[in-house]
Amino acid sequence: MHHSMAEGVRRIDFLPWEYDPTSPEAAAQAARQSELVAGGARLGTGVFVAPNAAVFCDRLTVGDRTYIAALAYVTGDLTIGADCSINPYAVVRGEIRMGDGVRIGAHTSILGFNHSMATDRPIHQQGTWSKGITLGDDVWIGSNATILDGVTVGDHVIIGAGSVVTKDVPDWAVVAGNPARVLRDRRTDTREDPAPDLAPDLATELRAFAGRAREQAGDLLARCFEDGRFVDRPAALAGALEPAVRPWADAVEVADLLLDAPPPGFEAADLVRRLTARQDPATGLIPAGDLSDDGLSGPAPASDEPLDPMDGPASYHVLSVGYAVRLLGGRLPHPIRAVHALSDRDVVSALEARDWGAQAWGAAPPPTRSPRRAPSTSRTSRRSWPTAASDRSTGSWAGCPPPRTRRPACGAHPSLRRAGCRR
């Protein structure tokens, strides 16, 4: 776990989306959450509650994969759905009902109660009352916004930073201001066009292309399923290929993106079983292999080649298999110990040794071909290196070689991504 220079300030508490339930932090979270459960709270799986968040609720229900970050102030009668976030310094008080996927920006106040305001005595001597606040699914609330008691916010709403919401907000609305007003409907306003700078005909063609991709996704996956396993390309086009793990992960990603479901003919639980079946308990790495029924029916084939978290198929499987398993709602059964054991110097030294000019795709974040001097290993962590070493003119790590030698750049080495680097 990475800590800030300031004493007592922990990175994970302020960036809880980096929480890994398989990390050593899980033990501290279990203790923290057991205190809340002992007080009557009901918490889902994968939940993170920062130890320095002020959570003092009369009733609290929290859905799966929701987090409450550092110094949030949470009281009252709260029901919070899955995949929600209460970011640092947010205040959520009173009678609050949230759907799934509600994102609450830092320093936001959601106040589901009010003070009585009779004129016969001072306000501090009077009680409070509550109508409650309801937030729908897929709601994004910008930082420093305020939502007052009695408001219902619909599904798929965006609330601009600094807004003061005093009235109900309809589904799909974008609102901002004090008091907040509806600026547009996300479904119909052209300013929300996914290709705003493209000519209208091109934007239409891109939408049509996306529609065709969804229509053809099932056939594509069927063509790339041969002899009980997914393959990169049909044998009729590429010849017989060695059974591999990556095509299974690719199939899951394609199906999730285009079909919003597992690949046709498979259940999510079965795919999680196949993808994690050969994970090495000692290192957490996943070797190359055959995930078909035949391939998994016997013991794993012996290999003299060690599993390497920085090179070879096992390094890429950290990213591809790990991501596919998460899309399916599962998780790897063993921690990626081989990556956890790497020091910043190990990772950065390995990255700086790669040929980024010729192998940008397979290498991951580079240094040597950058127009700027690569940062010193002694001063750079695995988290800061991709930004520090990138070529500002191209956004990649390979610089801008001549067209014949140009290669596509990859986002980040899988080991590095798994170890905590994010966009």
CSV table of C-alpha atoms in Angstrom, one decimal:
chain,number,residue,atom,x,y,z
A,1,MET,CA,0.0,0.0,0.0
A,2,HIS,CA,1.4,3.4,-0.9
A,3,HIS,CA,1.3,6.2,1.6
A,4,SER,CA,1.6,9.9,1.3
A,5,MET,CA,4.5,11.8,2.7
A,6,ALA,CA,2.2,13.5,5.2
A,7,GLU,CA,2.0,11.5,8.4
A,8,GLY,CA,-1.3,9.5,8.8
A,9,VAL,CA,-2.5,10.3,5.2
A,10,ARG,CA,-3.0,7.2,3.2
A,11,ARG,CA,-3.4,7.1,-0.6
A,12,ILE,CA,-6.0,4.3,-0.6
A,13,ASP,CA,-8.3,6.3,1.7
A,14,PHE,CA,-8.4,9.2,-0.8
A,15,LEU,CA,-8.2,7.0,-4.0
A,16,PRO,CA,-10.4,4.1,-2.9
A,17,TRP,CA,-11.0,2.9,-6.5
A,18,GLU,CA,-7.5,1.5,-6.2
A,19,TYR,CA,-8.7,-0.9,-3.5
A,20,ASP,CA,-8.0,-4.5,-4.3
A,21,PRO,CA,-10.0,-7.0,-2.1
A,22,THR,CA,-7.1,-9.5,-2.5
A,23,SER,CA,-4.5,-7.1,-1.1
A,24,PRO,CA,-3.2,-6.9,2.5
A,25,GLU,CA,-5.6,-3.9,3.0
A,26,ALA,CA,-8.4,-6.4,3.0
A,27,ALA,CA,-7.7,-7.4,6.6
A,28,ALA,CA,-8.0,-3.9,7.8
A,29,GLN,CA,-11.2,-3.4,5.8
A,30,ALA,CA,-12.7,-6.5,7.3
A,31,ALA,CA,-12.1,-5.1,10.8
A,32,ARG,CA,-13.5,-1.7,9.8
A,33,GLN,CA,-16.6,-3.2,8.3
A,34,SER,CA,-17.2,-5.6,11.1
A,35,GLU,CA,-17.6,-2.6,13.4
A,36,LEU,CA,-20.2,-1.2,11.1
A,37,VAL,CA,-22.0,-4.5,10.8
A,38,ALA,CA,-22.0,-4.9,14.6
A,39,GLY,CA,-23.9,-1.6,14.6
A,40,GLY,CA,-26.5,-3.0,12.2
A,41,ALA,CA,-25.1,-2.0,8.8
A,42,ARG,CA,-25.6,-4.3,5.8
A,43,LEU,CA,-22.6,-4.2,3.4
A,44,GLY,CA,-22.1,-5.9,0.0
A,45,THR,CA,-19.0,-7.5,-1.4
A,46,GLY,CA,-16.0,-5.5,-2.5
A,47,VAL,CA,-17.1,-2.5,-0.4
A,48,PHE,CA,-14.4,0.0,0.9
A,49,VAL,CA,-15.0,2.3,3.8
A,50,ALA,CA,-12.1,4.6,4.7
A,51,PRO,CA,-11.1,4.3,8.3
A,52,ASN,CA,-11.2,8.1,8.7
A,53,ALA,CA,-14.6,8.4,7.1
A,54,ALA,CA,-17.2,9.6,9.7
A,55,VAL,CA,-20.0,7.0,9.3
A,56,PHE,CA,-22.6,7.3,12.1
A,57,CYS,CA,-25.8,6.0,10.6
A,58,ASP,CA,-29.1,4.9,12.2
A,59,ARG,CA,-29.5,2.5,9.3
A,60,LEU,CA,-27.0,1.8,6.6
A,61,THR,CA,-27.2,-0.6,3.6
A,62,VAL,CA,-24.4,-0.5,1.0
A,63,GLY,CA,-24.4,-2.4,-2.3
A,64,ASP,CA,-21.5,-4.3,-3.9
A,65,ARG,CA,-18.3,-2.5,-5.0
A,66,THR,CA,-19.3,0.8,-3.4
A,67,TYR,CA,-16.8,3.0,-1.6
A,68,ILE,CA,-16.9,5.8,1.0
A,69,ALA,CA,-13.7,7.8,0.9
A,70,ALA,CA,-11.6,9.7,3.4
A,71,LEU,CA,-13.3,12.3,5.6
A,72,ALA,CA,-16.7,11.8,4.1
A,73,TYR,CA,-19.5,12.6,6.7
A,74,VAL,CA,-22.3,10.1,6.5
A,75,THR,CA,-25.2,10.0,8.9
A,76,GLY,CA,-28.9,9.1,9.0
A,77,ASP,CA,-30.9,6.4,7.2
A,78,LEU,CA,-29.1,5.5,4.1
A,79,THR,CA,-29.6,2.9,1.3
A,80,ILE,CA,-26.8,3.0,-1.2
A,81,GLY,CA,-26.8,0.8,-4.3
A,82,ALA,CA,-24.0,-1.0,-6.1
A,83,ASP,CA,-21.0,0.7,-7.8
A,84,CYS,CA,-21.6,4.0,-6.0
A,85,SER,CA,-18.9,6.3,-4.7
A,86,ILE,CA,-18.9,8.9,-2.0
A,87,ASN,CA,-15.7,10.9,-2.6
A,88,PRO,CA,-13.5,12.7,0.0
A,89,TYR,CA,-15.1,15.4,2.1
A,90,ALA,CA,-18.6,14.7,0.8
A,91,VAL,CA,-21.5,15.1,3.2
A,92,VAL,CA,-24.4,12.6,2.9
A,93,ARG,CA,-27.0,13.0,5.7
A,94,GLY,CA,-30.6,12.3,6.5
A,95,GLU,CA,-33.0,10.0,4.8
A,96,ILE,CA,-31.2,9.1,1.5
A,97,ARG,CA,-32.0,6.4,-1.1
A,98,MET,CA,-29.5,5.9,-3.9
A,99,GLY,CA,-29.7,3.6,-6.9
A,100,ASP,CA,-26.8,1.9,-8.6
A,101,GLY,CA,-23.8,3.7,-10.1
A,102,VAL,CA,-24.2,7.0,-8.3
A,103,ARG,CA,-21.0,9.0,-8.3
A,104,ILE,CA,-20.7,11.8,-5.7
A,105,GLY,CA,-17.9,14.3,-6.2
A,106,ALA,CA,-15.7,15.7,-3.5
A,107,HIS,CA,-17.1,18.3,-1.1
A,108,THR,CA,-20.7,17.7,-2.3
A,109,SER,CA,-23.5,17.9,0.3
A,110,ILE,CA,-26.6,15.8,0.0
A,111,LEU,CA,-28.9,16.9,2.9
A,112,GLY,CA,-32.0,14.8,3.4
A,113,PHE,CA,-33.3,16.8,6.4
A,114,ASN,CA,-34.2,20.3,7.4
A,115,HIS,CA,-34.6,22.4,10.6
A,116,SER,CA,-37.9,23.6,11.9
A,117,MET,CA,-38.2,27.3,11.6
A,118,ALA,CA,-41.0,28.4,13.9
A,119,THR,CA,-40.8,32.0,15.1
A,120,ASP,CA,-41.5,31.5,18.8
A,121,ARG,CA,-38.0,30.3,19.8
A,122,PRO,CA,-34.5,30.2,18.4
A,123,ILE,CA,-33.8,27.7,15.6
A,124,HIS,CA,-31.2,25.8,17.7
A,125,GLN,CA,-33.9,24.9,20.1
A,126,GLN,CA,-36.1,23.4,17.4
A,127,GLY,CA,-36.0,19.9,16.0
A,128,THR,CA,-35.5,18.7,12.4
A,129,TRP,CA,-37.8,17.0,9.9
A,130,SER,CA,-37.2,15.1,6.7
A,131,LYS,CA,-38.9,14.4,3.4
A,132,GLY,CA,-35.8,12.5,2.2
A,133,ILE,CA,-33.8,12.5,-1.1
A,134,THR,CA,-34.0,9.9,-3.8
A,135,LEU,CA,-31.2,9.5,-6.4
A,136,GLY,CA,-31.8,7.2,-9.4
A,137,ASP,CA,-29.4,4.9,-11.2
A,138,ASP,CA,-26.3,6.2,-13.1
A,139,VAL,CA,-26.2,9.6,-11.6
A,140,TRP,CA,-23.0,11.8,-11.7
A,141,ILE,CA,-22.9,14.6,-9.2
A,142,GLY,CA,-20.0,17.1,-9.6
A,143,SER,CA,-17.9,18.4,-6.8
A,144,ASN,CA,-19.2,21.1,-4.5
A,145,ALA,CA,-22.8,20.5,-5.5
A,146,THR,CA,-25.6,20.7,-2.9
A,147,ILE,CA,-28.9,18.7,-3.1
A,148,LEU,CA,-31.6,19.8,-0.6
A,149,ASP,CA,-34.2,17.8,1.2
A,150,GLY,CA,-37.3,16.6,-0.7
A,151,VAL,CA,-35.6,16.3,-4.1
A,152,THR,CA,-35.9,13.3,-6.4
A,153,VAL,CA,-33.2,12.9,-9.0
A,154,GLY,CA,-34.0,10.6,-12.0
A,155,ASP,CA,-31.9,8.0,-13.8
A,156,HIS,CA,-28.9,8.9,-16.0
A,157,VAL,CA,-28.7,12.5,-14.6
A,158,ILE,CA,-25.6,14.7,-14.6
A,159,ILE,CA,-25.4,17.5,-12.0
A,160,GLY,CA,-22.8,20.2,-12.7
A,161,ALA,CA,-20.2,21.1,-10.1
A,162,GLY,CA,-21.3,23.8,-7.7
A,163,SER,CA,-25.0,23.3,-8.5
A,164,VAL,CA,-27.7,23.8,-5.8
A,165,VAL,CA,-30.5,21.4,-6.5
A,166,THR,CA,-33.8,22.5,-5.0
A,167,LYS,CA,-36.4,20.7,-7.3
A,168,ASP,CA,-36.9,17.3,-8.8
A,169,VAL,CA,-34.6,16.4,-11.8
A,170,PRO,CA,-36.1,14.3,-14.7
A,171,ASP,CA,-34.3,11.3,-16.2
A,172,TRP,CA,-31.4,12.0,-18.6
A,173,ALA,CA,-31.2,15.7,-17.7
A,174,VAL,CA,-28.1,17.7,-17.4
A,175,VAL,CA,-28.5,20.4,-14.8
A,176,ALA,CA,-26.4,23.2,-13.4
A,177,GLY,CA,-26.6,26.5,-11.6
A,178,ASN,CA,-27.9,28.0,-8.4
A,179,PRO,CA,-30.7,27.1,-8.3
A,180,ALA,CA,-30.0,24.3,-10.7
A,181,ARG,CA,-32.0,24.2,-13.9
A,182,VAL,CA,-32.2,21.8,-16.8
A,183,LEU,CA,-29.7,22.6,-19.5
A,184,ARG,CA,-30.5,19.8,-21.9
A,185,ASP,CA,-31.6,16.1,-22.3
A,186,ARG,CA,-28.6,13.8,-22.8
A,187,ARG,CA,-30.5,11.7,-25.4
A,188,THR,CA,-31.4,14.4,-27.8
A,189,ASP,CA,-29.1,17.4,-27.6
A,190,THR,CA,-26.5,17.4,-30.4
A,191,ARG,CA,-23.9,18.7,-28.0
A,192,GLU,CA,-23.8,15.2,-26.5
A,193,ASP,CA,-23.0,13.8,-30.0
A,194,PRO,CA,-20.2,11.2,-29.5
A,195,ALA,CA,-18.5,12.7,-32.6
A,196,PRO,CA,-19.2,16.5,-32.3
A,197,ASP,CA,-16.4,17.6,-34.6
A,198,LEU,CA,-17.3,15.3,-37.4
A,199,ALA,CA,-19.3,16.0,-40.4
A,200,PRO,CA,-23.0,14.9,-39.9
A,201,ASP,CA,-22.7,12.2,-42.6
A,202,LEU,CA,-19.6,10.7,-41.0
A,203,ALA,CA,-21.2,10.7,-37.5
A,204,THR,CA,-24.2,8.9,-39.0
A,205,GLU,CA,-21.9,6.4,-40.7
A,206,LEU,CA,-20.1,5.7,-37.4
A,207,ARG,CA,-23.4,5.1,-35.6
A,208,ALA,CA,-24.4,2.7,-38.4
A,209,PHE,CA,-21.1,0.9,-38.2
A,210,ALA,CA,-21.5,0.5,-34.4
A,211,GLY,CA,-25.0,-1.0,-35.0
A,212,ARG,CA,-23.6,-3.4,-37.6
A,213,ALA,CA,-20.9,-4.5,-35.2
A,214,ARG,CA,-23.5,-5.3,-32.6
A,215,GLU,CA,-25.6,-7.2,-35.1
A,216,GLN,CA,-22.6,-9.3,-36.3
A,217,ALA,CA,-20.9,-9.9,-32.9
A,218,GLY,CA,-22.6,-13.2,-32.4
A,219,ASP,CA,-21.5,-14.5,-35.8
A,220,LEU,CA,-18.0,-13.2,-35.2
A,221,LEU,CA,-17.7,-15.1,-31.9
A,222,ALA,CA,-19.1,-18.2,-33.5
A,223,ARG,CA,-16.6,-18.1,-36.4
A,224,CYS,CA,-13.8,-17.9,-33.9
A,225,PHE,CA,-14.9,-20.8,-31.8
A,226,GLU,CA,-13.4,-24.1,-33.2
A,227,ASP,CA,-12.9,-27.5,-31.6
A,228,GLY,CA,-14.2,-26.4,-28.3
A,229,ARG,CA,-12.1,-23.3,-27.9
A,230,PHE,CA,-11.9,-19.7,-28.9
A,231,VAL,CA,-9.2,-18.8,-31.4
A,232,ASP,CA,-7.7,-15.5,-32.7
A,233,ARG,CA,-8.6,-16.4,-36.3
A,234,PRO,CA,-10.4,-19.3,-37.9
A,235,ALA,CA,-8.2,-22.1,-39.1
A,236,ALA,CA,-9.4,-21.6,-42.7
A,237,LEU,CA,-7.7,-18.1,-42.6
A,238,ALA,CA,-4.7,-18.6,-40.4
A,239,GLY,CA,-4.1,-22.4,-40.3
A,240,ALA,CA,-4.0,-24.4,-37.1
A,241,LEU,CA,-3.0,-22.3,-34.1
A,242,GLU,CA,-1.8,-23.4,-30.7
A,243,PRO,CA,-4.5,-23.3,-28.0
A,244,ALA,CA,-4.2,-20.0,-26.2
A,245,VAL,CA,-5.7,-18.1,-23.2
A,246,ARG,CA,-6.0,-14.7,-24.7
A,247,PRO,CA,-8.7,-15.5,-27.3
A,248,TRP,CA,-11.0,-16.5,-24.4
A,249,ALA,CA,-10.4,-13.2,-22.7
A,250,ASP,CA,-10.9,-11.3,-26.0
A,251,ALA,CA,-14.2,-13.1,-26.6
A,252,VAL,CA,-15.4,-12.0,-23.2
A,253,GLU,CA,-14.5,-8.4,-23.9
A,254,VAL,CA,-16.1,-8.3,-27.3
A,255,ALA,CA,-19.3,-9.9,-26.0
A,256,ASP,CA,-19.4,-7.5,-23.0
A,257,LEU,CA,-19.0,-4.5,-25.2
A,258,LEU,CA,-21.3,-5.4,-28.1
A,259,LEU,CA,-23.8,-7.8,-26.5
A,260,ASP,CA,-23.7,-6.7,-22.9
A,261,ALA,CA,-23.6,-10.4,-22.0
A,262,PRO,CA,-21.1,-13.3,-21.9
A,263,PRO,CA,-20.3,-15.0,-25.3
A,264,PRO,CA,-23.4,-16.9,-26.5
A,265,GLY,CA,-23.5,-20.4,-25.2
A,266,PHE,CA,-21.5,-19.7,-22.1
A,267,GLU,CA,-22.4,-18.8,-18.5
A,268,ALA,CA,-20.3,-16.3,-16.7
A,269,ALA,CA,-19.5,-18.7,-13.9
A,270,ASP,CA,-18.2,-21.3,-16.4
A,271,LEU,CA,-16.0,-18.7,-18.1
A,272,VAL,CA,-14.5,-17.5,-14.8
A,273,ARG,CA,-13.8,-21.2,-14.0
A,274,ARG,CA,-11.9,-21.7,-17.2
A,275,LEU,CA,-10.0,-18.4,-17.1
A,276,THR,CA,-8.8,-18.9,-13.6
A,277,ALA,CA,-8.3,-22.7,-13.6
A,278,ARG,CA,-4.6,-22.6,-14.3
A,279,GLN,CA,-3.6,-19.7,-12.2
A,280,ASP,CA,-0.4,-20.4,-10.3
A,281,PRO,CA,-1.1,-20.1,-6.6
A,282,ALA,CA,2.5,-19.2,-5.8
A,283,THR,CA,3.0,-16.3,-8.2
A,284,GLY,CA,-0.6,-15.5,-9.2
A,285,LEU,CA,0.4,-15.6,-12.8
A,286,ILE,CA,-1.6,-17.5,-15.5
A,287,PRO,CA,0.5,-19.5,-18.0
A,288,ALA,CA,-0.3,-20.2,-21.6
A,289,GLY,CA,-2.6,-23.2,-22.1
A,290,ASP,CA,-5.7,-24.8,-23.4
A,291,LEU,CA,-9.0,-23.7,-21.7
A,292,SER,CA,-11.3,-26.1,-23.6
A,293,ASP,CA,-12.9,-29.0,-21.9
A,294,ASP,CA,-10.2,-31.3,-23.2
A,295,GLY,CA,-7.5,-29.0,-22.2
A,296,LEU,CA,-8.7,-28.7,-18.6
A,297,SER,CA,-9.6,-32.3,-18.1
A,298,GLY,CA,-6.1,-33.3,-17.1
A,299,PRO,CA,-3.2,-31.8,-15.2
A,300,ALA,CA,-1.5,-28.7,-16.5
A,301,PRO,CA,1.3,-29.4,-19.0
A,302,ALA,CA,4.7,-29.2,-17.5
A,303,SER,CA,7.0,-26.4,-18.6
A,304,ASP,CA,10.6,-25.5,-17.9
A,305,GLU,CA,10.0,-21.9,-18.7
A,306,PRO,CA,9.5,-19.8,-15.5
A,307,LEU,CA,6.5,-17.5,-15.3
A,308,ASP,CA,7.7,-13.9,-15.8
A,309,PRO,CA,5.5,-10.9,-14.6
A,310,MET,CA,7.3,-8.6,-17.0
A,311,ASP,CA,7.5,-10.7,-20.2
A,312,GLY,CA,5.8,-13.4,-22.2
A,313,PRO,CA,2.1,-14.6,-22.2
A,314,ALA,CA,1.9,-14.7,-18.4
A,315,SER,CA,2.6,-11.0,-18.2
A,316,TYR,CA,-0.2,-10.1,-20.6
A,317,HIS,CA,-2.6,-12.5,-18.9
A,318,VAL,CA,-2.4,-10.3,-15.8
A,319,LEU,CA,-4.2,-7.7,-17.8
A,320,SER,CA,-6.4,-9.7,-20.3
A,321,VAL,CA,-7.6,-12.4,-18.0
A,322,GLY,CA,-7.9,-10.1,-15.0
A,323,TYR,CA,-10.1,-7.7,-16.9
A,324,ALA,CA,-12.2,-10.5,-18.5
A,325,VAL,CA,-12.8,-12.0,-15.1
A,326,ARG,CA,-13.9,-8.7,-13.7
A,327,LEU,CA,-16.3,-8.1,-16.6
A,328,LEU,CA,-17.9,-11.5,-15.7
A,329,GLY,CA,-18.4,-10.5,-12.1
A,330,GLY,CA,-15.7,-12.7,-10.7
A,331,ARG,CA,-12.1,-12.3,-9.5
A,332,LEU,CA,-8.9,-14.1,-9.6
A,333,PRO,CA,-8.6,-16.7,-6.7
A,334,HIS,CA,-5.0,-15.8,-5.9
A,335,PRO,CA,-3.2,-12.5,-5.5
A,336,ILE,CA,-0.7,-11.6,-8.2
A,337,ARG,CA,2.2,-12.1,-5.8
A,338,ALA,CA,4.8,-11.9,-8.6
A,339,VAL,CA,3.8,-8.3,-9.3
A,340,HIS,CA,3.3,-7.3,-5.7
A,341,ALA,CA,6.9,-8.5,-5.1
A,342,LEU,CA,8.3,-6.1,-7.7
A,343,SER,CA,10.0,-2.9,-6.5
A,344,ASP,CA,9.6,0.4,-8.3
A,345,ARG,CA,13.3,0.0,-9.4
A,346,ASP,CA,12.5,-3.5,-10.8
A,347,VAL,CA,9.6,-2.3,-12.9
A,348,VAL,CA,11.2,1.0,-14.1
A,349,SER,CA,14.5,-0.8,-15.0
A,350,ALA,CA,12.7,-3.4,-17.0
A,351,LEU,CA,10.6,-0.7,-18.9
A,352,GLU,CA,13.7,1.4,-19.7
A,353,ALA,CA,15.4,-1.7,-21.2
A,354,ARG,CA,12.8,-2.1,-23.8
A,355,ASP,CA,13.0,-1.1,-27.5
A,356,TRP,CA,10.1,1.4,-27.6
A,357,GLY,CA,10.9,2.7,-31.1
A,358,ALA,CA,10.4,-0.7,-32.8
A,359,GLN,CA,8.2,-2.5,-30.3
A,360,ALA,CA,5.8,0.0,-28.8
A,361,TRP,CA,2.9,-2.4,-28.9
A,362,GLY,CA,4.6,-5.3,-27.1
A,363,ALA,CA,6.7,-3.2,-24.8
A,364,ALA,CA,4.3,-0.9,-22.9
A,365,PRO,CA,5.4,2.5,-21.4
A,366,PRO,CA,8.9,3.4,-22.9
A,367,PRO,CA,11.7,5.8,-22.4
A,368,THR,CA,14.6,5.6,-24.8
A,369,ARG,CA,13.0,7.1,-27.9
A,370,SER,CA,11.3,9.9,-26.1
A,371,PRO,CA,12.4,13.4,-27.3
A,372,ARG,CA,13.0,14.2,-23.7
A,373,ARG,CA,15.5,12.5,-21.5
A,374,ALA,CA,14.0,9.5,-19.7
A,375,PRO,CA,13.6,10.1,-16.0
A,376,SER,CA,16.1,8.7,-13.6
A,377,THR,CA,15.1,5.3,-12.2
A,378,SER,CA,16.1,6.5,-8.7
A,379,ARG,CA,13.5,9.3,-8.8
A,380,THR,CA,10.7,7.6,-10.6
A,381,SER,CA,8.0,5.2,-9.4
A,382,ARG,CA,6.1,2.7,-11.5
A,383,ARG,CA,3.1,5.0,-11.1
A,384,SER,CA,4.7,8.2,-12.3
A,385,TRP,CA,7.0,6.7,-15.0
A,386,PRO,CA,4.4,6.3,-17.8
A,387,THR,CA,3.6,10.0,-17.6
A,388,ALA,CA,7.1,11.2,-17.0
A,389,ALA,CA,8.5,9.2,-19.9
A,390,SER,CA,5.9,9.8,-22.5
A,391,ASP,CA,6.4,11.8,-25.7
A,392,ARG,CA,4.3,14.9,-25.4
A,393,SER,CA,4.0,15.3,-29.1
A,394,THR,CA,2.4,11.9,-29.8
A,395,GLY,CA,1.1,10.8,-26.4
A,396,SER,CA,2.9,7.5,-26.8
A,397,TRP,CA,6.3,6.3,-25.5
A,398,ALA,CA,7.9,5.5,-28.9
A,399,GLY,CA,8.3,9.1,-30.1
A,400,CYS,CA,7.4,9.6,-33.7
A,401,PRO,CA,9.6,7.3,-35.8
A,402,PRO,CA,9.5,7.3,-39.6
A,403,PRO,CA,6.2,5.8,-41.1
A,404,ARG,CA,7.8,2.5,-42.1
A,405,THR,CA,8.9,1.7,-38.6
A,406,ARG,CA,6.0,3.2,-36.8
A,407,ARG,CA,4.1,0.8,-34.5
A,408,PRO,CA,0.9,1.3,-32.4
A,409,ALA,CA,1.5,2.2,-28.8
A,410,CYS,CA,0.0,0.2,-26.0
A,411,GLY,CA,-1.6,1.8,-22.9
A,412,ALA,CA,0.6,0.3,-20.2
A,413,HIS,CA,2.4,-2.9,-19.5
A,414,PRO,CA,0.0,-5.4,-17.9
A,415,SER,CA,2.2,-5.9,-14.9
A,416,LEU,CA,2.3,-2.2,-14.4
A,417,ARG,CA,-1.5,-1.8,-14.8
A,418,ARG,CA,-2.1,-4.6,-12.4
A,419,ALA,CA,0.3,-3.1,-9.9
A,420,GLY,CA,-1.7,0.0,-9.7
A,421,CYS,CA,-1.2,2.3,-12.7
A,422,ARG,CA,-4.3,3.8,-14.2
A,423,ARG,CA,-5.2,6.3,-16.8
